[in-house]
Amino acid sequence: MKKFLLLFLVFSCIPIVAQEKKTATNGIITFEASVPFYEAVEAKNNQVSSVLNTKNGNITFVAIIKNFRFKRSLMQDHFNANYMESDRYPKATFKGEIEHFSKNKITTNPKEYYIKGKINIHGVTKNIRVLAMLSKTNKNSFVIQSNFALNTDDFKIDIPFLVRNKIAKNVNVALNIELQ
């Protein structure tokens, strides 16, 4: 009887713990580093993974660099081989927290929150703090949207001299992810 009661308690607690985390594997990150009068430099990754702990607001993001897709395959090849060195640095990560997060305050109307933490790109870790919009869907999922800029110099991403005037040093990044 004691073993049955213990098993019952263990298995009844698992759903409670599982509800504290929301996950996604199909988040979207796009970036744009275009310069006027030159070809657009933009890519999209729609396989971004994320985990949100709804109890404390801790959040992580992982983006595989080779999953960024460009309109031109040659641009994608140069991005992976020359700029991001994706064989050497295969992923970009973020680990941080949503400031003043409370899952009970999130509604279907988007609300501004700051997300702060450490981002690692190209083997370089940097502290960042960005503004994001958080909302809840009717399916009880959380949606996070953010737009921010990153500087290639901060992450030691070298842009060759021949194309330096065709690629912006400040890269505009957009994040859209639904955590279920």
Short mmCIF file of C-alpha atoms in Angstrom, two decimals:
data_model
loop_
_atom_site.label_atom_id
_atom_site.label_comp_id
_atom_site.label_asym_id
_atom_site.label_seq_id
_atom_site.Cartn_x
_atom_site.Cartn_y
_atom_site.Cartn_z
CA MET A 1 0.00 0.00 0.00
CA LYS A 2 2.83 2.40 0.85
CA LYS A 3 4.48 1.72 -2.52
CA PHE A 4 1.22 2.37 -4.34
CA LEU A 5 0.73 5.66 -2.48
CA LEU A 6 4.32 6.71 -3.20
CA LEU A 7 3.96 5.90 -6.92
CA PHE A 8 0.65 7.77 -7.05
CA LEU A 9 2.21 10.86 -5.48
CA VAL A 10 5.22 10.77 -7.81
CA PHE A 11 3.12 10.45 -10.97
CA SER A 12 0.58 13.04 -9.87
CA CYS A 13 3.36 15.61 -9.36
CA ILE A 14 4.86 15.20 -12.84
CA PRO A 15 2.13 17.20 -14.64
CA ILE A 16 2.55 20.05 -12.16
CA VAL A 17 6.28 20.29 -12.87
CA ALA A 18 5.75 19.97 -16.63
CA GLN A 19 3.31 22.89 -16.63
CA GLU A 20 6.06 25.22 -15.39
CA LYS A 21 7.88 25.00 -18.74
CA LYS A 22 6.77 26.16 -22.15
CA THR A 23 8.79 25.06 -25.16
CA ALA A 24 9.10 25.73 -28.86
CA THR A 25 11.15 24.24 -31.68
CA ASN A 26 9.77 26.31 -34.54
CA GLY A 27 10.52 29.86 -33.47
CA ILE A 28 11.54 32.36 -36.11
CA ILE A 29 14.56 34.65 -36.16
CA THR A 30 15.17 36.89 -39.13
CA PHE A 31 18.03 39.27 -39.61
CA GLU A 32 18.73 42.04 -42.06
CA ALA A 33 22.11 43.68 -42.65
CA SER A 34 21.37 45.50 -45.89
CA VAL A 35 22.93 48.72 -47.07
CA PRO A 36 21.07 51.08 -49.46
CA PHE A 37 21.79 50.63 -53.18
CA TYR A 38 23.17 47.10 -52.72
CA GLU A 39 21.66 43.64 -52.71
CA ALA A 40 19.54 42.80 -49.66
CA VAL A 41 21.38 40.86 -46.98
CA GLU A 42 18.69 39.02 -45.05
CA ALA A 43 18.02 35.53 -43.79
CA LYS A 44 15.45 33.55 -41.85
CA ASN A 45 15.72 30.65 -39.41
CA ASN A 46 12.39 29.01 -38.55
CA GLN A 47 13.79 26.21 -36.40
CA VAL A 48 14.72 28.17 -33.28
CA SER A 49 14.31 26.27 -30.02
CA SER A 50 13.32 27.89 -26.76
CA VAL A 51 12.35 26.99 -23.20
CA LEU A 52 10.52 29.33 -20.83
CA ASN A 53 10.20 28.56 -17.14
CA THR A 54 6.84 30.15 -16.30
CA LYS A 55 7.55 30.00 -12.59
CA ASN A 56 10.54 32.38 -12.62
CA GLY A 57 10.75 33.84 -16.15
CA ASN A 58 14.05 32.17 -17.07
CA ILE A 59 14.32 31.70 -20.82
CA THR A 60 16.75 30.15 -23.28
CA PHE A 61 17.00 30.29 -27.06
CA VAL A 62 19.12 28.16 -29.38
CA ALA A 63 19.52 28.85 -33.11
CA ILE A 64 21.56 26.57 -35.35
CA ILE A 65 23.56 28.87 -37.64
CA LYS A 66 23.29 26.62 -40.71
CA ASN A 67 19.49 26.83 -40.46
CA PHE A 68 19.50 30.47 -41.61
CA ARG A 69 18.18 30.58 -45.17
CA PHE A 70 19.01 33.26 -47.73
CA LYS A 71 17.37 33.92 -51.09
CA ARG A 72 20.68 33.22 -52.82
CA SER A 73 22.58 30.05 -52.00
CA LEU A 74 25.95 31.72 -52.64
CA MET A 75 25.18 34.29 -49.97
CA GLN A 76 24.27 31.48 -47.58
CA ASP A 77 27.55 29.68 -48.36
CA HIS A 78 29.59 32.83 -47.65
CA PHE A 79 27.61 33.48 -44.47
CA ASN A 80 28.37 30.00 -43.10
CA ALA A 81 31.97 29.65 -44.29
CA ASN A 82 33.42 33.17 -44.12
CA TYR A 83 31.43 35.22 -41.63
CA MET A 84 29.85 32.95 -39.04
CA GLU A 85 32.25 30.02 -39.40
CA SER A 86 29.33 27.73 -38.63
CA ASP A 87 31.43 24.56 -38.60
CA ARG A 88 33.48 26.04 -35.76
CA TYR A 89 30.59 27.92 -34.07
CA PRO A 90 27.48 25.88 -34.96
CA LYS A 91 24.91 27.67 -32.80
CA ALA A 92 23.91 30.96 -31.27
CA THR A 93 22.47 30.86 -27.76
CA PHE A 94 20.77 33.15 -25.31
CA LYS A 95 20.19 32.44 -21.63
CA GLY A 96 18.50 34.96 -19.40
CA GLU A 97 15.31 36.09 -17.78
CA ILE A 98 12.22 38.12 -18.49
CA GLU A 99 12.27 40.98 -16.01
CA HIS A 100 9.24 41.26 -13.69
CA PHE A 101 7.69 38.19 -15.31
CA SER A 102 4.45 36.80 -13.90
CA LYS A 103 2.52 34.31 -15.98
CA ASN A 104 -0.71 35.56 -14.37
CA LYS A 105 -0.16 39.05 -15.80
CA ILE A 106 0.26 37.87 -19.39
CA THR A 107 -2.93 38.34 -21.43
CA THR A 108 -3.95 38.21 -25.06
CA ASN A 109 -3.04 41.91 -25.31
CA PRO A 110 0.72 42.23 -25.89
CA LYS A 111 2.62 43.87 -23.06
CA GLU A 112 6.20 45.19 -23.02
CA TYR A 113 8.84 43.37 -20.99
CA TYR A 114 12.61 43.54 -20.94
CA ILE A 115 14.58 40.36 -21.45
CA LYS A 116 18.13 40.40 -20.14
CA GLY A 117 20.85 37.82 -20.22
CA LYS A 118 23.87 36.51 -22.07
CA ILE A 119 23.93 35.98 -25.81
CA ASN A 120 26.64 33.87 -27.40
CA ILE A 121 27.34 34.24 -31.11
CA HIS A 122 30.50 33.26 -32.98
CA GLY A 123 32.10 32.11 -29.72
CA VAL A 124 31.68 35.49 -28.03
CA THR A 125 29.37 36.02 -25.04
CA LYS A 126 27.84 39.43 -24.40
CA ASN A 127 25.30 40.77 -21.91
CA ILE A 128 22.24 42.23 -23.59
CA ARG A 129 18.89 43.66 -22.56
CA VAL A 130 16.15 43.95 -25.18
CA LEU A 131 12.54 45.04 -25.23
CA ALA A 132 10.01 42.35 -26.13
CA MET A 133 6.26 42.05 -26.47
CA LEU A 134 4.68 39.14 -24.59
CA SER A 135 1.16 37.86 -24.96
CA LYS A 136 -0.88 34.74 -24.41
CA THR A 137 -2.88 32.92 -27.07
CA ASN A 138 -6.27 31.30 -26.66
CA LYS A 139 -4.41 27.96 -26.58
CA ASN A 140 -2.59 29.08 -23.38
CA SER A 141 0.68 29.48 -25.29
CA PHE A 142 3.01 32.42 -24.79
CA VAL A 143 4.11 34.54 -27.75
CA ILE A 144 7.34 36.54 -27.61
CA GLN A 145 8.19 39.13 -30.26
CA SER A 146 11.23 41.38 -30.26
CA ASN A 147 13.23 43.58 -32.60
CA PHE A 148 16.76 44.63 -31.72
CA ALA A 149 20.15 45.36 -33.28
CA LEU A 150 23.46 43.56 -32.85
CA ASN A 151 26.85 44.87 -33.94
CA THR A 152 29.10 42.45 -35.84
CA ASP A 153 32.20 43.93 -34.15
CA ASP A 154 30.84 42.88 -30.72
CA PHE A 155 30.99 39.24 -31.82
CA LYS A 156 34.29 39.42 -33.74
CA ILE A 157 32.57 38.74 -37.06
CA ASP A 158 34.98 39.98 -39.69
CA ILE A 159 33.53 41.44 -42.85
CA PRO A 160 36.09 41.32 -45.69
CA PHE A 161 37.27 44.66 -47.01
CA LEU A 162 35.89 44.00 -50.53
CA VAL A 163 32.29 43.76 -49.30
CA ARG A 164 32.50 45.92 -46.17
CA ASN A 165 30.47 48.73 -47.77
CA LYS A 166 27.75 46.26 -48.89
CA ILE A 167 26.97 44.74 -45.48
CA ALA A 168 25.81 46.73 -42.45
CA LYS A 169 27.77 46.35 -39.21
CA ASN A 170 24.55 46.81 -37.24
CA VAL A 171 22.33 43.84 -37.92
CA ASN A 172 18.59 44.19 -37.34
CA VAL A 173 17.20 41.06 -35.67
CA ALA A 174 13.54 40.09 -35.31
CA LEU A 175 12.32 37.27 -33.07
CA ASN A 176 8.86 35.68 -33.14
CA ILE A 177 8.24 32.56 -31.11
CA GLU A 178 5.23 30.75 -29.65
CA LEU A 179 5.94 28.63 -26.60
CA GLN A 180 3.46 25.86 -25.82
#
